[in-house]
Amino acid sequence: MTLLYFCLVLAAAVLASAVFDQLVRGVSMPLIQIAIGAVLALCGVTVAGFEVDSELFLVLFIAPLLYQEARSVDKVALWSNRIMILSLAIGLVIVTILVVGFLLNAIQPSIPLAAAFALGAALGPTDAVAVAALGQSAGLNKRQEILLSGESLINDASGVVSFQFAVAALTTGAFSLVDASASFAVSFFGGILLGLALAAVLSFAVARVRDLGLEDTTFHVLVDVITPFFIFLVAEAVHVSGILAVVAAGLIMSFFNHRIGPDVARMEIVSSSVWQVVTFVLNGIVFVLLGMQLPFAMSDSWADRSIGNLELVGLVLAISAASIIMRTIWFQGINFVGRKQRAREEQKNSGGTPEQVRAVLKSVKFVTGESLREAFALALAGPKGAISLSIMFTLPYMVGGEYFHERDLLIFLACGVIVLTLLLANFALPLLLPKREEEGFETDTQAVIDVLRAVIEDLSARQTKENRRATQVVMKQYSDRIARIKSGLDDEPDEDDAEMRRLVLKWERDFVQHAIDAEEVSPMTGYRMLNRLAETEALMNHNRDIKWLLGVARRRISMEVHSIKRFLVDKVPMMSASDEEREMRELQAKSLESVMSKLRELLNDPAYRTEDVSALMVEVQRDLRRCKRIGRDIGTVARVEDRATEVRRLGYALELEHIQRMYESRRISRAMAKYMRENVALMQLDLEDKV
């Protein structure tokens, strides 16, 4: 039970961090989670004595995180910048290992050189979540974002493989460069090849299951979630790199999925949502554990008389400075090479002679004020995080049959470097690369247009021969919405139009309530209808506060009470789902007919504009025709969903996804995101009412 309570505390801490992240701007999520973990530790919830098998920790945290990173990365951009990314992900990691290892061993000789190299290997990878969060506060351009995201993906694998070799040298006490190079090549390339092969096998198996018609959403999501664990365990069983196998599988997996369509797209949306939760929880748990580990590791190191507190702080600062300096020099070299390449191309394109080209290349300086500022900023934009801490937790407790006393010290140093680099990235980087003023919140109109355009692009990519006509109909509807917004016709309705729509909802409520009182409809159906109308009005008014929530709860309780009372007192038989749905459609059709008659009367009312009443009559008439058509064949509709309706449903889901992305990237305000979500919810509710 103690382990269960501990897991629940971690889950609650991650959940709390999601709330604080929405309230506290200017502080990245990892820092919030670390702070929550530290508070828990100070309150007595510590990780003292918490031990986990090294292999279990790798497969539980690192494998799924890297797999999802690899799946979602921009493959085209990754390939276009492959040379620079590989230099960062492999070359810079190796240099960091050597510099940190020799520096730490020279300052603190009690730490074995192999253990110091292990710390350098753990600090080689950059944290992908923290790097992604930097784009929200700093003015990174597209090229810089590609370099940082590609580096954070691949250097995880190189750091883990290097760490494993350093730990092997630590535990065995022997190291051979030839043997290590051969083992590294087998592990490196063997992991990649095995990952590609397993990805192909799994994709083939899933395709055969689809061909048999045995696949459903649950199957699809479970296969996605299980894949990284399966690939990692198989790779480790055959003694190749499980991390590289997972990364290779994630990179290639999307190329095997050629099927598109509403059903497959819906499963992809569900899978994406599941993975968002899984990766957020796993990253959150690791950072909360970091915060909980800090006081514990700090107290042990502080109590250790063999090393002073100032020396501990000095070690953290020295290792952090060495890592940042090496990254700065490396990015300065990349910048220098890039400037020379651009100068060569400009001279060649302008018809310069070879001598002129050489002269121009010689004039390119290695360091300029602007290049140094950018290099230093990009060096700070590589904070350490979840992967580094996860790797350090796998350090062995026993070395050579004796307790490894330096383990706590190395974890403390890693924690200190992680916190320091996160703080620098969060607070210093925006000063070096500030966001331009025009990169703030977008205008409301432009934000809506961007979301609708993104949905059109997504729907276009999901077209198949079977759903092309339905998809094009929905895409045209989105194009019409964009056109109306640009012409100013799709802004928030004016007060007269809104008041008229509220009046229509009141007429429908009165009609349904009268039908319930006159026992013309079953109470369950009637109160379901009233509840939908109330939700529609609340969404239209954008009034979803605590009173709205209490009102919804009260109406639902009232509906259930009246239905049970009618069943017990009047012995009204329970209806089947299809009969209840048919009665709902018939009630809706009758209420719309009543509304149509009242709208005709409004045509002669000078208080209302004729064009507004006519436009509303067209909408009501369209909905009435749809209800009557569906009502004649509700059984068929229940079994086979209309393709256009399915595509609309998919479009609304994509809208919500793009709205969330815009909010997370701080392109829209929280109020605007809430307003846009409620508009989509209103359209979803309207769609479900008509199906």
XYZ file of C-alpha atoms in Angstrom:
691
model
C 0.000 0.000 0.000
C 2.934 2.349 0.635
C 3.951 2.154 -3.038
C 0.347 2.804 -4.086
C 0.141 5.907 -1.887
C 3.461 7.117 -3.267
C 2.222 6.709 -6.867
C -1.000 8.552 -6.023
C 0.996 11.416 -4.516
C 3.083 11.641 -7.701
C -0.060 11.647 -9.846
C -1.637 14.372 -7.707
C 1.541 16.452 -7.954
C 1.590 16.175 -11.756
C -2.097 17.113 -11.857
C -1.457 20.149 -9.656
C 1.407 21.235 -11.930
C -0.988 21.300 -14.888
C -3.196 23.761 -12.985
C -0.321 25.967 -11.807
C 1.084 26.080 -15.342
C -2.123 27.780 -16.499
C -1.981 30.309 -13.660
C 1.742 31.100 -13.522
C 3.103 32.622 -16.708
C 6.798 33.056 -17.351
C 7.816 29.869 -15.519
C 8.221 26.625 -17.457
C 6.347 23.466 -16.514
C 9.489 21.507 -15.469
C 10.401 24.202 -12.923
C 6.879 24.146 -11.493
C 7.003 20.369 -11.143
C 10.428 20.501 -9.494
C 9.120 23.083 -7.013
C 6.103 20.916 -6.191
C 8.362 17.920 -5.634
C 10.616 19.934 -3.324
C 7.609 21.112 -1.312
C 6.409 17.512 -0.963
C 9.848 16.453 0.233
C 9.952 19.263 2.803
C 6.505 18.149 3.989
C 7.833 14.687 4.717
C 7.012 12.951 1.428
C 10.483 11.863 0.359
C 12.002 9.268 -1.914
C 14.382 8.026 0.747
C 14.821 4.318 0.236
C 12.999 4.464 -3.073
C 14.814 2.050 -5.364
C 13.898 0.870 -8.823
C 15.559 -1.585 -11.142
C 17.744 0.211 -13.687
C 16.331 -1.688 -16.653
C 12.775 -1.074 -15.428
C 13.402 2.655 -15.155
C 14.769 2.835 -18.694
C 11.895 0.925 -20.233
C 9.233 2.621 -18.121
C 10.238 6.250 -18.670
C 12.808 6.687 -21.417
C 11.509 4.249 -24.046
C 7.969 5.692 -24.424
C 9.204 9.298 -24.229
C 11.768 8.821 -26.990
C 9.337 6.835 -29.122
C 6.756 9.604 -29.062
C 9.417 12.251 -29.706
C 10.601 10.326 -32.763
C 7.064 9.868 -34.094
C 6.135 13.526 -33.824
C 9.375 15.102 -35.079
C 9.421 16.877 -38.459
C 11.205 14.247 -40.557
C 11.784 16.505 -43.564
C 13.367 19.258 -41.475
C 15.340 16.657 -39.554
C 16.803 15.223 -42.768
C 17.546 18.643 -44.275
C 19.652 19.590 -41.241
C 21.007 16.110 -40.582
C 24.719 17.017 -40.607
C 24.427 19.817 -38.043
C 21.986 17.810 -35.901
C 24.243 14.730 -35.915
C 27.228 16.875 -34.967
C 25.259 18.194 -31.991
C 23.711 14.873 -31.039
C 26.863 12.746 -31.309
C 29.951 14.938 -31.561
C 28.928 17.436 -28.885
C 27.790 14.651 -26.558
C 31.176 12.896 -26.819
C 33.058 16.162 -26.217
C 30.807 16.954 -23.233
C 31.481 13.501 -21.768
C 35.260 13.979 -22.036
C 35.306 17.561 -20.731
C 32.956 16.932 -17.795
C 34.619 13.623 -16.958
C 38.205 14.882 -16.865
C 37.195 18.131 -15.136
C 35.251 16.374 -12.372
C 37.973 13.766 -11.837
C 40.617 16.489 -11.640
C 38.643 18.546 -9.110
C 37.380 15.568 -7.086
C 39.829 12.653 -7.472
C 37.736 10.431 -5.185
C 35.242 10.069 -8.042
C 36.480 7.383 -10.484
C 37.073 8.575 -14.018
C 34.501 6.097 -15.365
C 31.894 7.468 -12.946
C 32.760 11.020 -14.002
C 32.324 9.995 -17.635
C 28.951 8.485 -16.683
C 27.862 11.866 -15.281
C 29.046 13.587 -18.467
C 27.082 11.085 -20.562
C 23.955 11.697 -18.501
C 24.330 15.469 -18.922
C 24.858 15.163 -22.689
C 21.170 14.902 -23.666
C 18.950 17.970 -23.614
C 15.358 17.820 -22.423
C 12.844 17.841 -25.285
C 9.941 19.082 -23.136
C 11.946 21.984 -21.762
C 13.274 22.823 -25.233
C 9.733 22.862 -26.640
C 8.622 25.178 -23.843
C 11.375 27.668 -24.702
C 9.626 28.623 -27.938
C 6.794 30.103 -25.871
C 9.023 32.634 -24.079
C 12.012 33.180 -26.393
C 12.155 34.400 -29.973
C 13.605 31.273 -31.587
C 13.446 31.194 -35.373
C 12.513 28.112 -37.403
C 16.102 27.012 -38.015
C 16.997 27.278 -34.339
C 13.916 25.314 -33.306
C 14.755 22.535 -35.783
C 18.347 22.272 -34.541
C 17.319 22.150 -30.892
C 14.435 19.700 -31.363
C 16.512 17.371 -33.570
C 19.397 17.476 -31.126
C 17.129 16.688 -28.146
C 15.787 13.625 -29.960
C 18.991 11.955 -31.148
C 21.345 12.941 -28.327
C 19.126 11.008 -25.899
C 20.153 7.783 -27.613
C 23.857 8.675 -27.850
C 23.896 9.802 -24.222
C 22.227 6.630 -22.968
C 24.532 4.347 -24.979
C 27.618 6.230 -23.765
C 26.323 6.091 -20.192
C 25.869 2.342 -20.407
C 29.483 1.893 -21.565
C 30.750 4.169 -18.773
C 28.802 2.189 -16.160
C 30.134 -1.075 -17.615
C 33.685 0.245 -17.271
C 32.893 1.376 -13.714
C 31.502 -1.959 -12.599
C 34.088 -4.169 -14.316
C 37.087 -1.943 -13.689
C 38.399 -2.543 -17.193
C 38.086 -0.574 -20.428
C 39.370 -1.367 -23.912
C 38.937 1.222 -26.639
C 38.943 -1.455 -29.375
C 36.423 -3.661 -27.619
C 34.293 -0.666 -26.695
C 34.315 0.625 -30.273
C 33.280 -2.778 -31.631
C 30.581 -3.169 -28.995
C 29.401 0.377 -29.634
C 29.112 -0.270 -33.384
C 27.162 -3.493 -32.823
C 24.882 -1.880 -30.260
C 24.424 1.314 -32.298
C 23.782 -0.057 -35.771
C 22.193 -3.255 -34.500
C 19.674 -1.239 -32.501
C 18.783 0.878 -35.525
C 18.340 -2.092 -37.849
C 16.342 -4.069 -35.299
C 14.106 -1.087 -34.619
C 13.379 -0.669 -38.327
C 12.680 -4.385 -38.732
C 10.359 -4.571 -35.714
C 8.492 -1.453 -36.858
C 7.915 -3.090 -40.263
C 6.732 -6.335 -38.653
C 4.335 -4.577 -36.284
C 2.947 -2.395 -39.081
C 2.408 -5.474 -41.257
C 0.601 -7.265 -38.417
C -1.655 -4.267 -37.736
C -2.452 -3.966 -41.450
C -3.482 -7.640 -41.602
C -5.739 -7.169 -38.585
C -7.325 -4.175 -40.321
C -7.886 -6.225 -43.458
C -9.763 -8.805 -41.384
C -12.002 -6.056 -40.012
C -11.060 -6.918 -36.422
C -9.555 -3.581 -35.472
C -11.178 -0.995 -33.234
C -10.008 2.143 -31.475
C -8.991 0.279 -28.322
C -6.831 -2.116 -30.328
C -5.141 0.722 -32.193
C -4.309 2.695 -29.036
C -3.059 -0.357 -27.147
C -0.741 -1.301 -30.005
C 0.635 2.253 -30.041
C 1.240 2.292 -26.298
C 2.761 -1.193 -26.101
C 5.065 -0.769 -29.133
C 7.977 1.103 -27.462
C 8.069 -1.289 -24.496
C 7.991 -4.329 -26.799
C 10.732 -3.003 -29.083
C 12.951 -1.977 -26.169
C 12.695 -5.348 -24.426
C 13.340 -7.314 -27.629
C 16.386 -5.175 -28.451
C 17.858 -5.562 -24.988
C 17.234 -9.320 -25.135
C 19.442 -9.606 -28.234
C 22.070 -7.250 -26.708
C 21.657 -4.212 -28.966
C 20.648 -0.692 -27.984
C 17.002 -0.651 -26.971
C 16.992 3.157 -26.987
C 18.206 3.383 -30.586
C 15.757 0.655 -31.616
C 12.871 2.664 -30.139
C 14.029 5.898 -31.803
C 14.454 4.191 -35.205
C 11.008 2.590 -34.917
C 9.410 5.897 -33.990
C 11.029 7.693 -36.923
C 9.961 5.097 -39.491
C 6.575 4.072 -38.085
C 4.602 6.891 -39.731
C 5.817 5.850 -43.193
C 4.132 2.436 -42.876
C 0.653 3.828 -42.224
C -0.778 4.608 -45.663
C -4.455 4.249 -44.795
C -6.405 7.437 -44.287
C -10.055 8.147 -43.772
C -12.463 9.281 -41.077
C -12.299 6.047 -39.073
C -8.518 5.855 -39.128
C -8.267 9.594 -38.477
C -10.536 9.271 -35.456
C -8.321 6.520 -34.061
C -5.253 8.680 -34.687
C -6.859 11.529 -32.758
C -7.626 9.229 -29.838
C -4.101 7.820 -29.964
C -2.621 11.324 -30.047
C -4.671 12.332 -27.017
C -3.591 9.227 -25.114
C 0.055 9.845 -25.929
C -0.209 13.476 -24.827
C -1.421 12.296 -21.438
C 1.154 9.488 -21.199
C 4.134 11.690 -22.095
C 2.945 14.511 -19.845
C 2.524 12.144 -16.883
C 5.869 10.400 -17.429
C 7.772 13.671 -17.830
C 5.900 15.140 -14.890
C 6.673 12.201 -12.615
C 10.376 12.404 -13.446
C 10.531 16.142 -12.689
C 8.515 15.754 -9.484
C 10.909 12.975 -8.481
C 13.744 15.387 -9.216
C 12.217 17.935 -6.864
C 11.674 15.272 -4.200
C 15.197 13.964 -4.672
C 16.872 17.366 -4.292
C 16.392 17.829 -0.520
C 17.205 14.172 0.117
C 20.363 14.159 -1.993
C 21.321 17.599 -0.699
C 20.975 16.585 2.942
C 23.152 13.507 2.426
C 25.806 15.481 0.575
C 25.640 18.310 3.129
C 26.129 15.793 5.946
C 29.096 14.227 4.172
C 32.152 15.619 5.976
C 34.479 14.527 3.182
C 33.319 17.391 0.957
C 32.363 20.927 1.927
C 29.154 22.678 0.990
C 30.928 25.429 -0.909
C 32.825 22.778 -2.820
C 29.525 21.142 -3.759
C 28.175 24.413 -5.109
C 31.446 25.032 -6.877
C 31.287 21.614 -8.551
C 27.769 22.294 -9.830
C 28.811 25.704 -11.169
C 31.994 24.319 -12.745
C 30.233 21.441 -14.501
C 27.430 23.736 -15.704
C 29.914 26.317 -16.963
C 31.966 23.673 -18.776
C 28.861 22.262 -20.463
C 27.588 25.704 -21.507
C 31.016 26.826 -22.773
C 31.400 23.702 -24.891
C 27.915 24.178 -26.335
C 28.693 27.830 -27.086
C 31.912 26.941 -28.909
C 30.130 24.194 -30.845
C 27.261 26.437 -31.946
C 29.785 29.150 -32.808
C 31.501 26.644 -35.110
C 28.197 25.696 -36.743
C 27.406 29.382 -37.218
C 30.843 30.007 -38.742
C 30.496 27.108 -41.206
C 27.015 28.285 -42.155
C 28.195 31.846 -42.801
C 31.065 30.604 -44.982
C 28.701 28.412 -46.993
C 26.317 31.325 -47.554
C 29.194 33.584 -48.573
C 30.485 30.982 -51.044
C 27.033 30.519 -52.587
C 26.478 34.269 -52.895
C 29.792 34.755 -54.649
C 29.226 31.844 -57.023
C 25.698 33.008 -57.841
C 26.988 36.507 -58.583
C 29.625 35.135 -60.976
C 32.670 35.665 -58.763
C 36.032 34.185 -59.732
C 37.694 31.487 -57.565
C 40.110 34.119 -56.243
C 37.231 36.390 -55.247
C 35.483 33.487 -53.541
C 38.604 32.640 -51.527
C 39.049 36.287 -50.583
C 35.484 36.533 -49.348
C 35.811 33.301 -47.359
C 38.941 34.602 -45.651
C 37.085 37.753 -44.656
C 34.476 35.751 -42.739
C 35.381 36.019 -39.053
C 34.988 33.089 -36.673
C 33.451 35.288 -33.978
C 31.224 38.307 -34.359
C 29.121 40.018 -31.742
C 25.877 38.762 -33.255
C 27.110 35.187 -33.817
C 28.475 34.960 -30.268
C 25.188 36.167 -28.791
C 23.240 33.617 -30.838
C 25.677 30.807 -29.970
C 25.488 31.588 -26.258
C 21.688 31.782 -26.435
C 21.465 28.396 -28.155
C 23.856 26.979 -25.573
C 21.461 28.079 -22.829
C 18.569 26.662 -24.874
C 19.780 23.120 -24.190
C 18.709 22.533 -20.564
C 19.061 19.119 -18.986
C 15.983 17.405 -17.663
C 13.965 14.212 -17.512
C 16.307 12.011 -19.549
C 19.399 13.103 -17.614
C 17.749 12.423 -14.267
C 16.307 9.118 -15.462
C 19.770 8.008 -16.552
C 21.350 9.016 -13.250
C 18.776 7.060 -11.273
C 20.083 3.907 -12.981
C 23.553 4.246 -11.446
C 24.427 1.021 -9.624
C 24.317 0.904 -5.827
C 27.124 -1.665 -5.667
C 30.492 -1.523 -7.458
C 32.989 -4.334 -7.044
C 30.919 -5.891 -4.282
C 30.963 -2.688 -2.190
C 28.484 0.141 -1.770
C 29.078 2.927 -4.294
C 29.383 5.923 -1.940
C 29.738 8.483 -4.748
C 26.308 7.595 -6.164
C 24.462 10.176 -4.051
C 27.076 12.819 -4.833
C 26.803 12.215 -8.588
C 22.998 12.365 -8.450
C 23.241 15.594 -6.447
C 25.586 17.115 -9.029
C 23.244 16.064 -11.830
C 20.271 17.564 -9.988
C 22.144 20.812 -9.450
C 23.144 21.098 -13.115
C 19.593 20.265 -14.240
C 18.049 22.941 -12.010
C 20.662 25.549 -12.930
C 20.346 24.968 -16.685
C 16.558 25.044 -16.449
C 16.679 28.340 -14.560
C 19.067 29.869 -17.093
C 16.952 28.660 -20.021
C 13.762 29.958 -18.435
C 14.944 33.397 -17.306
C 18.175 34.269 -19.181
C 17.327 33.015 -22.665
C 14.373 35.425 -23.222
C 16.781 38.297 -22.492
C 19.177 37.122 -25.217
C 16.485 36.169 -27.748
C 13.425 38.235 -26.821
C 10.174 37.671 -28.606
C 9.387 40.352 -31.142
C 6.402 42.502 -30.327
C 4.473 41.193 -33.306
C 4.914 37.661 -31.936
C 2.426 38.299 -29.140
C -1.208 37.278 -29.117
C -2.804 37.161 -32.538
C -5.942 39.090 -33.280
C -9.123 37.183 -32.595
C -10.105 37.116 -36.265
C -6.685 35.950 -37.453
C -6.566 33.240 -34.778
C -9.894 31.782 -35.888
C -8.839 31.888 -39.546
C -5.548 30.133 -38.768
C -7.385 27.357 -36.933
C -9.875 26.858 -39.766
C -7.094 26.773 -42.361
C -5.206 24.181 -40.321
C -8.349 22.016 -40.144
C -8.796 22.256 -43.925
C -5.203 21.091 -44.419
C -5.692 18.169 -42.025
C -8.936 17.092 -43.683
C -7.342 17.335 -47.105
C -4.531 15.028 -46.009
C -7.069 12.470 -44.766
C -9.080 12.179 -47.980
C -9.675 8.743 -49.463
C -11.511 7.544 -52.530
C -14.450 6.532 -50.331
C -14.823 9.753 -48.345
C -13.575 12.325 -50.871
C -17.002 13.790 -51.661
C -18.019 14.083 -47.999
C -14.647 15.558 -47.068
C -14.845 18.141 -49.828
C -18.314 19.171 -48.654
C -16.993 19.762 -45.137
C -13.880 21.525 -46.435
C -16.120 23.872 -48.420
C -18.057 24.633 -45.254
C -14.813 25.592 -43.521
C -13.831 27.717 -46.520
C -17.208 29.447 -46.335
C -16.627 30.158 -42.660
C -13.269 31.765 -43.500
C -14.908 33.849 -46.218
C -17.628 35.023 -43.829
C -15.037 35.962 -41.212
C -13.040 37.978 -43.740
C -16.183 39.779 -44.867
C -17.105 40.508 -41.266
C -20.234 38.337 -41.320
C -19.036 35.629 -38.970
C -17.997 37.749 -36.037
C -19.788 37.428 -32.749
C -23.513 37.889 -33.441
C -24.955 41.280 -32.650
C -27.300 41.625 -29.694
C -30.488 41.581 -31.835
C -29.540 38.289 -33.483
C -28.463 36.780 -30.163
C -31.699 37.860 -28.522
C -33.730 36.302 -31.331
C -31.890 32.990 -30.949
C -32.508 33.042 -27.200
C -36.182 33.614 -27.947
C -36.198 30.554 -30.248
C -34.646 28.457 -27.491
C -37.311 29.707 -25.059
C -40.064 28.687 -27.495
C -38.544 25.217 -27.786
C -38.307 24.875 -24.000
C -41.909 25.962 -23.554
C -43.069 23.484 -26.192
C -41.151 20.574 -24.615
C -42.320 21.455 -21.101
C -45.917 21.550 -22.315
C -45.472 18.161 -23.990
C -44.160 16.724 -20.701
C -47.026 18.187 -18.682
C -49.592 16.917 -21.205
C -47.912 13.467 -21.156
C -47.363 13.651 -24.926
C -43.762 12.525 -24.476
C -41.946 10.351 -21.958
C -40.319 12.273 -19.077
C -36.876 10.854 -19.876
C -37.010 12.088 -23.467
C -38.502 15.437 -22.499
C -35.934 16.224 -19.845
C -33.115 15.103 -22.101
C -34.364 17.622 -24.631
C -34.619 20.370 -22.015
C -31.098 19.647 -20.831
C -29.719 19.955 -24.371
C -31.514 23.244 -24.893
C -30.116 24.602 -21.617
C -26.587 23.569 -22.571
C -27.004 25.190 -25.989
C -28.092 28.472 -24.414
C -25.234 28.400 -21.898
C -22.697 27.838 -24.664
C -24.231 30.558 -26.803
C -23.974 32.986 -23.886
C -20.430 31.795 -23.069
C -21.569 31.532 -19.479
C -19.905 28.436 -18.101
C -19.144 29.539 -14.556
C -19.899 27.788 -11.282
C -23.571 28.754 -11.545
C -23.727 27.040 -14.932
C -22.184 23.881 -13.494
C -24.623 23.875 -10.586
C -27.484 24.461 -13.000
C -26.455 21.509 -15.149
C -26.213 19.287 -12.087
C -29.607 20.446 -10.840
C -31.281 19.807 -14.197
C -29.760 16.345 -14.496
C -30.865 15.405 -10.981
C -34.327 16.785 -11.668
C -34.555 14.785 -14.890
C -33.615 11.551 -13.142
C -35.992 12.171 -10.237
C -38.959 12.914 -12.506
C -38.201 9.897 -14.701
C -37.954 7.525 -11.732
C -41.076 8.993 -10.182
C -43.057 8.556 -13.410
C -41.801 4.979 -13.741
C -42.728 4.059 -10.152
C -46.067 5.880 -9.954
C -47.447 5.649 -13.459
C -45.705 2.382 -14.429
C -44.370 3.873 -17.669
C -42.439 1.100 -19.468
C -38.768 1.658 -20.243
C -38.029 2.244 -23.914
C -35.200 0.795 -25.946
C -32.412 3.093 -27.102
C -33.716 3.203 -30.674
C -37.284 3.954 -29.543
C -36.065 6.703 -27.253
C -33.989 8.221 -30.045
C -36.934 8.070 -32.420
C -39.136 9.834 -29.868
C -36.436 12.462 -29.369
C -36.330 13.190 -33.116
C -40.105 13.374 -33.338
C -40.221 15.770 -30.376
C -37.486 17.891 -31.916
C -39.280 18.022 -35.251
C -42.550 19.104 -33.587
C -40.784 21.786 -31.546
C -39.122 23.151 -34.709
C -42.480 23.234 -36.493
C -43.824 25.282 -33.574
C -40.825 27.598 -33.816
C -41.379 28.044 -37.572
C -44.953 29.185 -37.012
C -43.839 31.751 -34.441
C -41.035 33.006 -36.695
C -43.581 33.616 -39.476
C -45.444 35.885 -37.075
C -42.221 37.796 -36.367
C -41.931 38.685 -40.067
C -44.655 41.249 -39.526
C -43.212 42.514 -36.243
C -41.415 45.854 -36.818
C -39.212 45.202 -33.754
C -37.265 42.575 -35.689
C -35.396 42.973 -38.968
C -36.941 40.945 -41.766
C -33.568 39.723 -43.120
C -32.547 38.394 -39.690
C -35.831 36.551 -39.224
C -35.623 35.095 -42.735
C -32.065 33.869 -42.213
C -33.067 32.200 -38.968
C -36.112 30.613 -40.652
C -33.821 29.089 -43.283
C -31.682 27.518 -40.555
C -34.685 26.145 -38.676
C -36.234 24.789 -41.883
C -33.004 23.041 -42.775
C -32.802 21.441 -39.337
C -36.461 20.429 -39.565
C -35.932 18.657 -42.893
C -32.934 16.851 -41.464
C -34.867 15.687 -38.387
C -37.749 14.360 -40.479
C -35.421 12.579 -42.876
C -33.482 10.922 -40.055
C -36.599 10.121 -38.118
C -37.893 7.891 -40.923
C -34.851 5.624 -40.769
C -33.282 6.022 -37.349
C -32.317 2.332 -37.199
C -30.175 2.580 -40.295
C -28.557 5.784 -39.087
C -27.739 4.125 -35.768
C -25.921 1.327 -37.597
C -24.174 3.217 -40.407
C -22.981 6.782 -39.720
C -23.265 9.272 -42.471
C -19.813 10.003 -43.914
C -20.275 13.748 -43.997
C -21.358 13.776 -40.369
C -18.314 11.718 -39.435
C -16.033 14.137 -41.261
C -17.681 17.093 -39.500
C -17.116 15.351 -36.181
C -13.478 14.870 -37.120
C -13.206 18.518 -38.141
C -14.481 19.723 -34.778
C -12.011 17.461 -32.965
C -9.193 18.883 -35.092
C -10.391 22.416 -34.326
C -10.142 21.776 -30.592
C -6.684 20.293 -31.034
C -5.409 23.312 -32.985
C -6.956 25.735 -30.494
C -5.106 23.995 -27.679
C -1.840 24.140 -29.612
C -2.261 27.857 -30.268
C -2.971 28.476 -26.595
C 0.018 26.423 -25.448
C 2.272 28.330 -27.853
C 0.821 31.598 -26.471
C -0.545 32.724 -29.811
C -3.951 33.338 -28.246
C -5.041 34.370 -24.781
C -6.786 32.103 -22.305
C -10.043 34.029 -22.741
C -9.893 33.687 -26.527
C -9.122 29.972 -26.271
C -12.120 29.520 -23.972
C -14.358 31.465 -26.356
C -13.228 29.424 -29.372
C -13.644 26.101 -27.535
C -17.175 27.004 -26.522
C -18.068 27.873 -30.109
C -16.830 24.456 -31.242
C -18.714 22.789 -28.384
C -21.867 24.552 -29.510
C -21.413 23.245 -33.053
C -20.706 19.742 -31.725
C -23.866 19.855 -29.645
C -25.841 21.067 -32.657
C -24.391 18.265 -34.786
C -25.293 15.565 -32.271
C -28.816 16.963 -31.978
C -29.288 16.522 -35.722
C -27.926 12.975 -35.987
